[in-house]
Coordinates of C-alpha atoms in Angstrom, one line a residue:
Chain A
K1 CA -19.2 1.9 7.0
A2 CA -18.0 3.6 3.8
G3 CA -14.4 2.8 2.8
V4 CA -11.8 5.2 1.4
T5 CA -13.3 7.1 -1.6
Q6 CA -11.1 8.4 -4.4
T7 CA -12.4 10.6 -7.2
P8 CA -12.2 10.5 -10.1
R9 CA -11.6 6.9 -10.9
Y10 CA -10.1 7.6 -14.3
L11 CA -8.5 10.7 -15.7
I12 CA -6.9 11.6 -19.0
K13 CA -4.7 14.7 -19.2
T14 CA -2.4 16.3 -21.6
R15 CA 1.3 17.0 -20.9
G16 CA 1.8 20.3 -19.3
Q17 CA -1.6 20.4 -17.6
Q18 CA -2.2 20.1 -13.9
V19 CA -4.5 17.7 -12.1
T20 CA -6.1 17.4 -8.7
L21 CA -7.1 14.1 -7.1
S22 CA -9.4 13.8 -4.2
C23 CA -9.5 11.4 -1.3
S24 CA -12.2 11.0 1.4
P25 CA -10.9 8.8 4.3
I26 CA -13.0 6.5 6.4
S27 CA -15.0 8.5 8.9
G28 CA -12.9 9.1 12.0
H29 CA -9.6 8.4 10.3
R30 CA -7.2 11.3 10.6
S31 CA -4.1 10.0 8.9
V32 CA -4.1 10.0 5.1
S33 CA -1.3 8.8 2.8
W34 CA -0.8 8.9 -0.9
Y35 CA 1.1 6.3 -3.0
Q36 CA 2.0 6.1 -6.7
Q37 CA 1.8 2.7 -8.4
T38 CA 3.5 2.1 -11.7
P39 CA 4.6 -1.1 -13.5
G40 CA 8.3 0.0 -13.5
Q41 CA 8.7 1.5 -10.0
G42 CA 6.0 -0.3 -8.1
L43 CA 4.4 1.3 -5.1
Q44 CA 6.1 4.5 -3.9
F45 CA 5.2 6.8 -1.0
L46 CA 4.2 10.3 -1.9
F47 CA 3.3 12.0 1.4
E48 CA 1.4 11.5 4.6
Y49 CA -0.9 13.9 6.5
F50 CA -2.3 14.0 10.0
S51 CA -4.5 16.7 11.3
E52 CA -3.8 18.9 8.3
T53 CA 0.0 18.6 8.8
Q54 CA 2.3 16.9 6.3
R55 CA 4.5 14.7 8.4
N56 CA 6.5 13.0 5.8
K57 CA 7.2 13.3 2.1
G58 CA 8.6 10.9 -0.4
N59 CA 11.3 11.5 -3.1
F60 CA 9.1 13.1 -5.7
P61 CA 9.7 16.5 -7.4
G62 CA 8.0 19.6 -6.1
R63 CA 5.4 19.3 -8.9
F64 CA 3.7 16.8 -6.6
S65 CA 1.9 18.5 -3.7
G66 CA -0.9 17.7 -1.3
R67 CA -3.0 19.0 1.5
Q68 CA -5.5 17.9 4.1
F69 CA -8.6 19.7 5.2
S70 CA -10.0 20.0 8.7
N71 CA -12.5 17.1 7.9
S72 CA -9.5 14.9 7.1
R73 CA -10.3 14.8 3.3
S74 CA -7.2 15.2 1.3
E75 CA -6.2 16.3 -2.2
M76 CA -3.1 15.9 -4.2
N77 CA -2.0 18.0 -7.1
V78 CA 0.4 17.4 -9.9
S79 CA 1.4 20.4 -11.9
T80 CA 3.1 20.5 -15.4
L81 CA 2.2 16.8 -16.1
E82 CA 4.7 14.6 -17.7
L83 CA 4.2 11.3 -19.5
G84 CA 5.9 9.5 -16.7
D85 CA 3.3 10.7 -14.2
S86 CA 0.9 8.2 -15.7
A87 CA 0.1 5.8 -12.8
L88 CA -2.5 4.5 -10.4
Y89 CA -2.6 6.9 -7.4
L90 CA -3.7 5.3 -4.2
C91 CA -4.9 7.0 -1.1
A92 CA -4.9 5.3 2.3
S93 CA -6.3 6.2 5.7
S94 CA -5.7 5.1 9.2
L95 CA -7.3 5.8 12.5
D96 CA -4.7 7.7 14.4
Q97 CA -1.1 8.8 14.3
R98 CA 0.2 5.3 15.0
G99 CA -2.6 3.5 13.2
Y100 CA -0.4 2.7 10.3
L101 CA 1.6 0.5 12.6
T102 CA -1.1 -1.1 14.7
Y103 CA -4.1 -1.3 12.4
G104 CA -2.7 -1.0 9.0
Y105 CA -3.8 1.4 6.3
T106 CA -7.1 1.0 4.4
F107 CA -6.6 1.8 0.8
G108 CA -9.0 3.3 -1.8
S109 CA -9.5 1.9 -5.2
G110 CA -7.3 4.5 -6.7
T111 CA -7.4 7.1 -9.5
R112 CA -5.9 5.9 -12.8
L113 CA -4.2 8.9 -14.4
T114 CA -3.1 8.8 -18.0
V115 CA -1.0 11.6 -19.4
V116 CA -1.0 11.9 -23.2
Chain B
A1 CA 16.8 1.8 6.5
Q2 CA 13.9 -0.5 5.9
S3 CA 13.5 -2.7 2.9
V4 CA 11.5 -5.7 1.9
T5 CA 12.3 -8.4 -0.7
Q6 CA 9.7 -10.6 -2.2
L7 CA 11.7 -13.6 -3.5
D8 CA 9.3 -14.6 -6.3
S9 CA 7.7 -12.3 -8.8
H10 CA 5.4 -15.1 -10.1
V11 CA 4.0 -18.2 -8.3
S12 CA 1.7 -20.8 -9.9
V13 CA -0.2 -23.4 -7.9
S14 CA -3.0 -25.8 -8.7
E15 CA -6.4 -25.2 -7.0
G16 CA -6.5 -27.1 -3.7
T17 CA -2.7 -27.1 -3.2
P18 CA -0.8 -25.0 -0.6
V19 CA 0.4 -21.5 -1.3
L20 CA 3.7 -20.1 -0.1
L21 CA 4.7 -16.5 -0.9
R22 CA 8.1 -15.5 0.4
C23 CA 9.1 -12.2 2.0
N24 CA 12.3 -11.1 3.7
Y25 CA 12.7 -7.8 5.4
S26 CA 15.3 -5.4 6.8
S27 CA 14.5 -2.9 9.5
S28 CA 16.6 -1.0 12.0
Y29 CA 13.8 -0.7 14.4
S30 CA 11.0 -3.1 15.6
P31 CA 9.1 -3.6 12.4
S32 CA 5.4 -3.8 11.7
L33 CA 4.8 -6.2 8.8
F34 CA 1.8 -6.5 6.5
W35 CA 0.6 -8.5 3.6
Y36 CA -1.8 -6.8 1.2
V37 CA -3.6 -8.3 -1.9
Q38 CA -4.5 -6.4 -5.0
H39 CA -7.0 -7.8 -7.5
P40 CA -7.0 -6.4 -11.0
N41 CA -8.1 -2.8 -11.2
K42 CA -8.7 -2.7 -7.5
G43 CA -7.0 -1.1 -4.5
L44 CA -5.1 -2.9 -1.9
Q45 CA -6.8 -5.0 0.7
L46 CA -5.1 -5.9 4.1
L47 CA -4.7 -9.6 4.5
L48 CA -2.9 -9.7 7.8
K49 CA -0.5 -7.8 10.0
Y50 CA 2.3 -8.5 12.5
T51 CA 2.8 -5.8 15.2
S52 CA 5.0 -7.5 17.8
A53 CA 2.4 -9.7 19.3
A54 CA 2.1 -13.4 18.4
T55 CA 4.6 -14.5 15.7
L56 CA 2.0 -16.6 13.9
V57 CA -0.5 -14.3 12.4
K58 CA -3.9 -15.3 11.0
G59 CA -5.6 -13.2 8.4
I60 CA -8.6 -13.2 6.2
N61 CA -9.5 -15.8 3.6
G62 CA -7.5 -18.6 5.3
F63 CA -4.1 -16.9 4.9
E64 CA -1.5 -16.8 7.7
A65 CA 2.1 -15.7 8.1
E66 CA 4.9 -16.4 10.5
F67 CA 7.3 -13.7 11.7
K68 CA 10.8 -15.2 12.1
K69 CA 13.2 -12.7 13.5
S70 CA 16.2 -14.9 13.2
E71 CA 15.6 -15.4 9.5
T72 CA 14.1 -11.8 8.9
S73 CA 11.3 -13.5 7.1
F74 CA 7.5 -13.1 7.0
H75 CA 6.3 -15.7 4.5
L76 CA 2.6 -15.9 3.6
T77 CA 0.9 -19.3 3.4
K78 CA -2.5 -20.8 2.7
P79 CA -3.2 -24.5 3.1
S80 CA -5.5 -24.8 0.0
A81 CA -5.6 -22.4 -2.9
H82 CA -8.8 -21.2 -4.4
M83 CA -9.4 -19.7 -7.9
S84 CA -10.4 -16.4 -6.3
D85 CA -6.9 -16.1 -4.7
A86 CA -5.4 -15.3 -8.0
A87 CA -4.1 -11.7 -7.5
E88 CA -0.9 -9.7 -6.8
Y89 CA 0.4 -9.9 -3.2
F90 CA 2.5 -7.3 -1.5
C91 CA 4.7 -7.6 1.5
V92 CA 5.0 -4.3 3.4
V93 CA 7.3 -3.2 6.2
S94 CA 7.1 -0.1 8.4
D95 CA 9.1 0.6 11.4
S96 CA 8.5 2.5 14.6
S97 CA 10.9 5.3 13.9
G98 CA 8.2 7.7 12.9
T99 CA 8.4 7.7 9.1
Y100 CA 4.7 7.2 8.8
K101 CA 5.2 5.4 5.5
Y102 CA 5.1 1.9 4.1
I103 CA 7.9 0.3 2.1
F104 CA 6.4 -2.1 -0.4
G105 CA 7.9 -5.2 -1.9
T106 CA 7.8 -5.6 -5.7
G107 CA 4.9 -7.9 -5.5
T108 CA 4.2 -11.6 -6.2
R109 CA 1.6 -12.5 -8.8
L110 CA -0.2 -15.6 -7.8
K111 CA -1.7 -17.7 -10.5
V112 CA -4.1 -20.5 -9.6
L113 CA -4.6 -23.3 -12.1
A114 CA -7.8 -25.3 -12.4

């Protein structure tokens, strides 16, 4: 079956702009998480959604937001982009509300965002 | 609070020799532990997971890891390295307290020499 699909794969934006990244989880998966990966900070948790509800949020400014739709697809939005937002953004999905513990997350290939 | 420490940022081995990637964890609750691998410009692939069942866990591509509670360790091993194993490996901890998030180690870059 299809894996976790993230679009677009690459994105170049200018400082001050906003961006929306999309994630389609594996069919049947209801939990979706987002992570930011940078060389300096490594992999950091952004937020997690289950059945359209945000259950946890990482330590990121309010410029970072997300949502999940009824079909479990998720989007994340970054407003007023800064150079430091340049990163690989990874989406991950899991089967159910405890799947992250029992099955592990399945990650997408990520969206590489470059802010210039 | 949970944390995970990967003791080596870089490991080099010769093809055909054993691989050992070290990971220590800290968790207030019963942890779930994972190893993920990331090849260049790719996402993360799950290698194996420990979820309080058997302490010796076998994963894909010949990798295995042993959960040692007394040492708070979860080291990743493979008997014989292959060139295709060259990648970055991440040790991950998540506990059952309902945080729904993973805490990643800083990664170990494995280099396999011909």
